Amino acid sequence: DAGVIQSPRHEVTEMGQEVTLRCKPISGHNSLFWYRQTMMRGLELLIYFNNNVPIDDSGMPEDRFSAKMPNASFSTLKIQPSEPRDSAVYFCASSFLLAGGEQYFGPGTRLTVT
Amino acid sequence: QKEVEQNSGPLSVPEGAIASLNCTYSDRVSQSFFWYRQYSGKSPELIMSIYSNGDKEDGRFTAQLNKASQYVSLLIRDSQPSDSATYLCAVERAGTYKYIFGTGTRLKVLA
């Protein structure tokens, strides 16, 4: 079975540009999580969805960040406008259960904003 | 006090030895605990989940949970160089469905 799929795997963009990260969760999973990992702050939860509905976006750093999940098999994380401090690895994870469920991570998108 | 604390390491053990990784957490009512392994440049990979006090074994890995003392540990028996990675402890914050990750312990298994 395919795991969590993310695209692109690497993204280099200039400050001010719009960035869109994509995620396809594991089939049958009903919860999806977006994380950001940096050396300074470690792994941080940005937002999570249950049955395509955003449950908690309190981890989203600023209004420049937005996320959508239009259907059970696709989610996007958008940064507009991007800034150099947004440079990080962004992971998407999915699980079958929301509470206590084991989360499985995608390969991540390494974002560099110059 | 951080919600989830791990010693950053590196923890160095010889090949074949037992590696012991520890994690403490602050939320007394947390119910779900997870260990992930992350190789450099890769994504976190789930190793074990544990929900009840005591030990849970899976191959060379044993997770131990003590809710009264608020710690969870991971033992790796017969450590191999391929076990060299960063091990992340995650605790589900009660009532929120959020995983709080520790900063990870870097393990080095010396051949």
PDB file of C-alpha atoms in Angstrom:
ATOM      1  CA  ASP A   1       0.000   0.000   0.000  1.00  0.00           C
ATOM      2  CA  ALA A   2       1.183   3.495  -0.749  1.00  0.00           C
ATOM      3  CA  GLY A   3       2.106   5.620   2.205  1.00  0.00           C
ATOM      4  CA  VAL A   4       1.476   9.320   2.585  1.00  0.00           C
ATOM      5  CA  ILE A   5       2.465  11.136  -0.592  1.00  0.00           C
ATOM      6  CA  GLN A   6       3.772  14.683  -0.603  1.00  0.00           C
ATOM      7  CA  SER A   7       4.774  16.999  -3.397  1.00  0.00           C
ATOM      8  CA  PRO A   8       6.985  18.655  -4.256  1.00  0.00           C
ATOM      9  CA  ARG A   9       9.862  17.057  -2.345  1.00  0.00           C
ATOM     10  CA  HIS A  10      11.951  20.201  -2.639  1.00  0.00           C
ATOM     11  CA  GLU A  11      10.883  23.760  -3.246  1.00  0.00           C
ATOM     12  CA  VAL A  12      13.111  26.786  -3.627  1.00  0.00           C
ATOM     13  CA  THR A  13      11.386  30.112  -3.995  1.00  0.00           C
ATOM     14  CA  GLU A  14      11.998  33.788  -3.550  1.00  0.00           C
ATOM     15  CA  MET A  15      10.622  35.837  -0.710  1.00  0.00           C
ATOM     16  CA  GLY A  16       7.157  37.119  -1.481  1.00  0.00           C
ATOM     17  CA  GLN A  17       6.174  34.251  -3.729  1.00  0.00           C
ATOM     18  CA  GLU A  18       3.248  31.930  -3.088  1.00  0.00           C
ATOM     19  CA  VAL A  19       4.084  28.362  -2.134  1.00  0.00           C
ATOM     20  CA  THR A  20       1.670  25.425  -2.245  1.00  0.00           C
ATOM     21  CA  LEU A  21       2.503  22.098  -0.653  1.00  0.00           C
ATOM     22  CA  ARG A  22       0.413  19.033  -1.416  1.00  0.00           C
ATOM     23  CA  CYS A  23      -0.444  15.880   0.469  1.00  0.00           C
ATOM     24  CA  LYS A  24      -2.304  12.663  -0.261  1.00  0.00           C
ATOM     25  CA  PRO A  25      -3.052  10.703   2.932  1.00  0.00           C
ATOM     26  CA  ILE A  26      -3.122   6.938   3.236  1.00  0.00           C
ATOM     27  CA  SER A  27      -6.343   5.567   1.799  1.00  0.00           C
ATOM     28  CA  GLY A  28      -8.892   4.960   4.538  1.00  0.00           C
ATOM     29  CA  HIS A  29      -7.323   7.353   7.008  1.00  0.00           C
ATOM     30  CA  ASN A  30      -9.689  10.046   8.189  1.00  0.00           C
ATOM     31  CA  SER A  31      -7.302  12.382  10.023  1.00  0.00           C
ATOM     32  CA  LEU A  32      -4.590  14.492   8.450  1.00  0.00           C
ATOM     33  CA  PHE A  33      -1.909  16.549  10.129  1.00  0.00           C
ATOM     34  CA  TRP A  34       0.519  19.185   8.853  1.00  0.00           C
ATOM     35  CA  TYR A  35       3.819  19.598  10.732  1.00  0.00           C
ATOM     36  CA  ARG A  36       6.846  21.823  10.339  1.00  0.00           C
ATOM     37  CA  GLN A  37      10.333  20.787  11.458  1.00  0.00           C
ATOM     38  CA  THR A  38      13.279  23.093  12.058  1.00  0.00           C
ATOM     39  CA  MET A  39      16.485  22.672  13.993  1.00  0.00           C
ATOM     40  CA  MET A  40      15.514  25.434  16.390  1.00  0.00           C
ATOM     41  CA  ARG A  41      11.914  24.461  17.132  1.00  0.00           C
ATOM     42  CA  GLY A  42      11.795  20.757  16.370  1.00  0.00           C
ATOM     43  CA  LEU A  43       8.591  19.197  15.077  1.00  0.00           C
ATOM     44  CA  GLU A  44       5.556  21.453  15.436  1.00  0.00           C
ATOM     45  CA  LEU A  45       1.937  20.712  14.601  1.00  0.00           C
ATOM     46  CA  LEU A  46       0.451  23.401  12.371  1.00  0.00           C
ATOM     47  CA  ILE A  47      -3.090  22.192  11.712  1.00  0.00           C
ATOM     48  CA  TYR A  48      -5.096  18.996  11.626  1.00  0.00           C
ATOM     49  CA  PHE A  49      -8.242  17.783   9.907  1.00  0.00           C
ATOM     50  CA  ASN A  50     -10.739  15.099  10.775  1.00  0.00           C
ATOM     51  CA  ASN A  51     -13.076  13.884   8.031  1.00  0.00           C
ATOM     52  CA  ASN A  52     -11.873  16.806   5.874  1.00  0.00           C
ATOM     53  CA  VAL A  53     -12.852  19.390   8.485  1.00  0.00           C
ATOM     54  CA  PRO A  54     -10.185  21.568  10.129  1.00  0.00           C
ATOM     55  CA  ILE A  55     -10.252  20.852  13.849  1.00  0.00           C
ATOM     56  CA  ASP A  56      -7.465  22.985  15.243  1.00  0.00           C
ATOM     57  CA  ASP A  57      -5.329  25.524  13.413  1.00  0.00           C
ATOM     58  CA  SER A  58      -3.824  27.149  16.481  1.00  0.00           C
ATOM     59  CA  GLY A  59      -0.362  26.063  15.383  1.00  0.00           C
ATOM     60  CA  MET A  60      -0.510  28.013  12.143  1.00  0.00           C
ATOM     61  CA  PRO A  61       2.083  30.732  12.680  1.00  0.00           C
ATOM     62  CA  GLU A  62       0.433  33.593  10.822  1.00  0.00           C
ATOM     63  CA  ASP A  63      -2.344  34.533   8.440  1.00  0.00           C
ATOM     64  CA  ARG A  64       0.119  33.960   5.628  1.00  0.00           C
ATOM     65  CA  PHE A  65      -0.446  30.245   6.182  1.00  0.00           C
ATOM     66  CA  SER A  66      -3.628  28.498   5.100  1.00  0.00           C
ATOM     67  CA  ALA A  67      -4.627  24.869   4.642  1.00  0.00           C
ATOM     68  CA  LYS A  68      -7.480  23.106   2.912  1.00  0.00           C
ATOM     69  CA  MET A  69      -8.737  19.586   2.557  1.00  0.00           C
ATOM     70  CA  PRO A  70     -11.321  19.558  -0.236  1.00  0.00           C
ATOM     71  CA  ASN A  71     -11.733  15.765  -0.130  1.00  0.00           C
ATOM     72  CA  ALA A  72     -10.535  12.699   1.739  1.00  0.00           C
ATOM     73  CA  SER A  73      -7.558  12.141  -0.522  1.00  0.00           C
ATOM     74  CA  PHE A  74      -6.030  15.590  -0.891  1.00  0.00           C
ATOM     75  CA  SER A  75      -4.830  18.493   1.224  1.00  0.00           C
ATOM     76  CA  THR A  76      -2.840  21.635   0.559  1.00  0.00           C
ATOM     77  CA  LEU A  77      -0.798  23.954   2.734  1.00  0.00           C
ATOM     78  CA  LYS A  78      -0.300  27.388   1.225  1.00  0.00           C
ATOM     79  CA  ILE A  79       2.070  30.163   2.258  1.00  0.00           C
ATOM     80  CA  GLN A  80       1.420  33.562   0.745  1.00  0.00           C
ATOM     81  CA  PRO A  81       3.609  35.586   0.780  1.00  0.00           C
ATOM     82  CA  SER A  82       6.552  33.410   1.748  1.00  0.00           C
ATOM     83  CA  GLU A  83       9.407  34.674   3.926  1.00  0.00           C
ATOM     84  CA  PRO A  84      12.917  33.327   4.565  1.00  0.00           C
ATOM     85  CA  ARG A  85      11.911  32.285   8.113  1.00  0.00           C
ATOM     86  CA  ASP A  86       9.402  29.873   6.583  1.00  0.00           C
ATOM     87  CA  SER A  87      12.327  27.731   5.392  1.00  0.00           C
ATOM     88  CA  ALA A  88      11.837  24.307   6.983  1.00  0.00           C
ATOM     89  CA  VAL A  89      10.777  20.763   6.237  1.00  0.00           C
ATOM     90  CA  TYR A  90       7.009  20.406   6.097  1.00  0.00           C
ATOM     91  CA  PHE A  91       5.530  17.005   6.836  1.00  0.00           C
ATOM     92  CA  CYS A  92       2.069  15.674   6.301  1.00  0.00           C
ATOM     93  CA  ALA A  93       0.869  12.746   8.409  1.00  0.00           C
ATOM     94  CA  SER A  94      -2.324  10.745   8.469  1.00  0.00           C
ATOM     95  CA  SER A  95      -4.029   8.368  10.874  1.00  0.00           C
ATOM     96  CA  PHE A  96      -7.083   6.147  10.994  1.00  0.00           C
ATOM     97  CA  LEU A  97      -8.174   7.467  14.360  1.00  0.00           C
ATOM     98  CA  LEU A  98      -8.116  11.017  15.613  1.00  0.00           C
ATOM     99  CA  ALA A  99      -7.735  10.164  19.294  1.00  0.00           C
ATOM    100  CA  GLY A 100      -4.790   7.961  20.106  1.00  0.00           C
ATOM    101  CA  GLY A 101      -4.274   7.004  16.502  1.00  0.00           C
ATOM    102  CA  GLU A 102      -0.886   6.107  15.134  1.00  0.00           C
ATOM    103  CA  GLN A 103       0.259   8.808  12.742  1.00  0.00           C
ATOM    104  CA  TYR A 104       2.200   7.940   9.609  1.00  0.00           C
ATOM    105  CA  PHE A 105       4.375  10.586   8.044  1.00  0.00           C
ATOM    106  CA  GLY A 106       4.997  11.432   4.422  1.00  0.00           C
ATOM    107  CA  PRO A 107       8.503  12.049   3.062  1.00  0.00           C
ATOM    108  CA  GLY A 108       8.233  15.794   3.600  1.00  0.00           C
ATOM    109  CA  THR A 109       8.778  18.891   1.502  1.00  0.00           C
ATOM    110  CA  ARG A 110      12.005  20.804   2.072  1.00  0.00           C
ATOM    111  CA  LEU A 111      11.181  24.468   1.540  1.00  0.00           C
ATOM    112  CA  THR A 112      13.859  27.086   1.048  1.00  0.00           C
ATOM    113  CA  VAL A 113      12.818  30.712   0.767  1.00  0.00           C
ATOM    114  CA  THR A 114      15.592  33.042  -0.380  1.00  0.00           C
TER     115      THR A 114
ATOM    116  CA  GLN B   1       9.181  22.854  31.972  1.00  0.00           C
ATOM    117  CA  LYS B   2       8.724  21.424  28.486  1.00  0.00           C
ATOM    118  CA  GLU B   3       5.720  19.206  27.888  1.00  0.00           C
ATOM    119  CA  VAL B   4       7.893  16.412  26.559  1.00  0.00           C
ATOM    120  CA  GLU B   5      11.566  16.195  27.462  1.00  0.00           C
ATOM    121  CA  GLN B   6      14.306  14.044  26.030  1.00  0.00           C
ATOM    122  CA  ASN B   7      18.050  14.104  26.448  1.00  0.00           C
ATOM    123  CA  SER B   8      19.422  15.309  23.112  1.00  0.00           C
ATOM    124  CA  GLY B   9      22.454  13.030  23.305  1.00  0.00           C
ATOM    125  CA  PRO B  10      24.292  11.752  21.448  1.00  0.00           C
ATOM    126  CA  LEU B  11      23.914   8.446  23.215  1.00  0.00           C
ATOM    127  CA  SER B  12      26.717   6.159  22.078  1.00  0.00           C
ATOM    128  CA  VAL B  13      26.489   2.401  22.570  1.00  0.00           C
ATOM    129  CA  PRO B  14      28.598  -0.433  21.173  1.00  0.00           C
ATOM    130  CA  GLU B  15      27.117  -2.801  18.644  1.00  0.00           C
ATOM    131  CA  GLY B  16      25.189  -5.591  20.338  1.00  0.00           C
ATOM    132  CA  ALA B  17      24.482  -3.610  23.498  1.00  0.00           C
ATOM    133  CA  ILE B  18      21.128  -2.430  24.830  1.00  0.00           C
ATOM    134  CA  ALA B  19      20.281   1.199  24.085  1.00  0.00           C
ATOM    135  CA  SER B  20      17.977   2.877  26.578  1.00  0.00           C
ATOM    136  CA  LEU B  21      16.140   6.034  25.541  1.00  0.00           C
ATOM    137  CA  ASN B  22      14.069   8.003  27.995  1.00  0.00           C
ATOM    138  CA  CYS B  23      11.296  10.557  27.791  1.00  0.00           C
ATOM    139  CA  THR B  24       9.383  12.437  30.486  1.00  0.00           C
ATOM    140  CA  TYR B  25       6.152  14.329  30.058  1.00  0.00           C
ATOM    141  CA  SER B  26       4.267  16.875  32.101  1.00  0.00           C
ATOM    142  CA  ASP B  27       0.576  16.203  31.342  1.00  0.00           C
ATOM    143  CA  ARG B  28      -0.597  13.710  33.970  1.00  0.00           C
ATOM    144  CA  VAL B  29      -3.701  12.722  32.025  1.00  0.00           C
ATOM    145  CA  SER B  30      -2.003  11.856  28.734  1.00  0.00           C
ATOM    146  CA  GLN B  31      -3.062   8.425  27.524  1.00  0.00           C
ATOM    147  CA  SER B  32      -1.217   7.784  24.266  1.00  0.00           C
ATOM    148  CA  PHE B  33       2.530   7.592  23.726  1.00  0.00           C
ATOM    149  CA  PHE B  34       4.629   6.948  20.642  1.00  0.00           C
ATOM    150  CA  TRP B  35       8.226   6.405  19.617  1.00  0.00           C
ATOM    151  CA  TYR B  36       9.445   7.456  16.193  1.00  0.00           C
ATOM    152  CA  ARG B  37      12.805   6.940  14.525  1.00  0.00           C
ATOM    153  CA  GLN B  38      14.134   9.597  12.175  1.00  0.00           C
ATOM    154  CA  TYR B  39      17.177   9.107  10.007  1.00  0.00           C
ATOM    155  CA  SER B  40      18.997  12.228   8.882  1.00  0.00           C
ATOM    156  CA  GLY B  41      17.133  13.866   6.013  1.00  0.00           C
ATOM    157  CA  LYS B  42      14.190  11.475   6.285  1.00  0.00           C
ATOM    158  CA  SER B  43      10.737  11.597   7.809  1.00  0.00           C
ATOM    159  CA  PRO B  44       9.774  10.221  11.242  1.00  0.00           C
ATOM    160  CA  GLU B  45       8.961   6.516  11.153  1.00  0.00           C
ATOM    161  CA  LEU B  46       6.655   5.025  13.777  1.00  0.00           C
ATOM    162  CA  ILE B  47       8.325   2.311  15.860  1.00  0.00           C
ATOM    163  CA  MET B  48       5.990   1.726  18.771  1.00  0.00           C
ATOM    164  CA  SER B  49       2.832   2.957  20.386  1.00  0.00           C
ATOM    165  CA  ILE B  50       1.974   2.300  24.018  1.00  0.00           C
ATOM    166  CA  TYR B  51      -1.153   3.141  25.951  1.00  0.00           C
ATOM    167  CA  SER B  52      -1.025   1.099  29.178  1.00  0.00           C
ATOM    168  CA  ASN B  53       1.422   0.953  32.044  1.00  0.00           C
ATOM    169  CA  GLY B  54       4.068  -1.701  31.689  1.00  0.00           C
ATOM    170  CA  ASP B  55       6.125  -3.094  28.848  1.00  0.00           C
ATOM    171  CA  LYS B  56       5.296  -3.657  25.199  1.00  0.00           C
ATOM    172  CA  GLU B  57       7.686  -5.662  23.072  1.00  0.00           C
ATOM    173  CA  ASP B  58       8.079  -5.759  19.306  1.00  0.00           C
ATOM    174  CA  GLY B  59      11.115  -7.582  18.036  1.00  0.00           C
ATOM    175  CA  ARG B  60      14.247  -5.912  19.371  1.00  0.00           C
ATOM    176  CA  PHE B  61      12.243  -2.964  20.678  1.00  0.00           C
ATOM    177  CA  THR B  62      10.554  -2.654  24.073  1.00  0.00           C
ATOM    178  CA  ALA B  63       8.552   0.372  25.127  1.00  0.00           C
ATOM    179  CA  GLN B  64       7.995   0.942  28.816  1.00  0.00           C
ATOM    180  CA  LEU B  65       5.365   3.249  30.280  1.00  0.00           C
ATOM    181  CA  ASN B  66       5.019   4.459  33.851  1.00  0.00           C
ATOM    182  CA  LYS B  67       2.156   6.936  34.116  1.00  0.00           C
ATOM    183  CA  ALA B  68       2.620   7.510  37.847  1.00  0.00           C
ATOM    184  CA  SER B  69       6.172   8.708  37.254  1.00  0.00           C
ATOM    185  CA  GLN B  70       5.282  10.267  33.893  1.00  0.00           C
ATOM    186  CA  TYR B  71       7.961   8.647  31.839  1.00  0.00           C
ATOM    187  CA  VAL B  72       8.138   6.451  28.813  1.00  0.00           C
ATOM    188  CA  SER B  73      11.242   4.674  27.606  1.00  0.00           C
ATOM    189  CA  LEU B  74      12.424   2.695  24.611  1.00  0.00           C
ATOM    190  CA  LEU B  75      14.891  -0.160  24.865  1.00  0.00           C
ATOM    191  CA  ILE B  76      16.678  -1.422  21.785  1.00  0.00           C
ATOM    192  CA  ARG B  77      18.278  -4.824  22.286  1.00  0.00           C
ATOM    193  CA  ASP B  78      21.205  -6.066  20.215  1.00  0.00           C
ATOM    194  CA  SER B  79      21.800  -2.571  18.850  1.00  0.00           C
ATOM    195  CA  GLN B  80      23.007  -2.384  15.265  1.00  0.00           C
ATOM    196  CA  PRO B  81      24.790   0.439  13.414  1.00  0.00           C
ATOM    197  CA  SER B  82      21.628   0.753  11.332  1.00  0.00           C
ATOM    198  CA  ASP B  83      19.801   1.815  14.521  1.00  0.00           C
ATOM    199  CA  SER B  84      21.844   5.030  14.539  1.00  0.00           C
ATOM    200  CA  ALA B  85      19.240   7.763  14.185  1.00  0.00           C
ATOM    201  CA  THR B  86      17.306  10.334  16.182  1.00  0.00           C
ATOM    202  CA  TYR B  87      14.508   8.880  18.293  1.00  0.00           C
ATOM    203  CA  LEU B  88      11.498  11.080  18.909  1.00  0.00           C
ATOM    204  CA  CYS B  89       9.067  10.628  21.758  1.00  0.00           C
ATOM    205  CA  ALA B  90       5.504  11.849  21.145  1.00  0.00           C
ATOM    206  CA  VAL B  91       2.757  12.290  23.716  1.00  0.00           C
ATOM    207  CA  GLU B  92      -0.847  12.958  22.871  1.00  0.00           C
ATOM    208  CA  ARG B  93      -2.046  15.994  24.797  1.00  0.00           C
ATOM    209  CA  ALA B  94      -5.187  14.791  26.534  1.00  0.00           C
ATOM    210  CA  GLY B  95      -8.434  15.917  24.986  1.00  0.00           C
ATOM    211  CA  THR B  96      -6.819  17.679  22.023  1.00  0.00           C
ATOM    212  CA  TYR B  97      -5.706  14.902  19.622  1.00  0.00           C
ATOM    213  CA  LYS B  98      -2.405  16.775  19.343  1.00  0.00           C
ATOM    214  CA  TYR B  99       0.905  14.982  19.504  1.00  0.00           C
ATOM    215  CA  ILE B 100       3.607  16.888  21.319  1.00  0.00           C
ATOM    216  CA  PHE B 101       7.037  15.776  20.190  1.00  0.00           C
ATOM    217  CA  GLY B 102      10.213  15.874  22.188  1.00  0.00           C
ATOM    218  CA  THR B 103      13.324  17.259  20.569  1.00  0.00           C
ATOM    219  CA  GLY B 104      14.705  13.764  20.116  1.00  0.00           C
ATOM    220  CA  THR B 105      17.684  11.751  21.295  1.00  0.00           C
ATOM    221  CA  ARG B 106      20.440  11.058  18.818  1.00  0.00           C
ATOM    222  CA  LEU B 107      21.643   7.453  19.072  1.00  0.00           C
ATOM    223  CA  LYS B 108      24.983   6.309  17.704  1.00  0.00           C
ATOM    224  CA  VAL B 109      25.703   2.601  17.590  1.00  0.00           C
ATOM    225  CA  LEU B 110      29.413   1.996  17.250  1.00  0.00           C
ATOM    226  CA  ALA B 111      30.552  -0.954  15.138  1.00  0.00           C
TER     227      ALA B 111
END
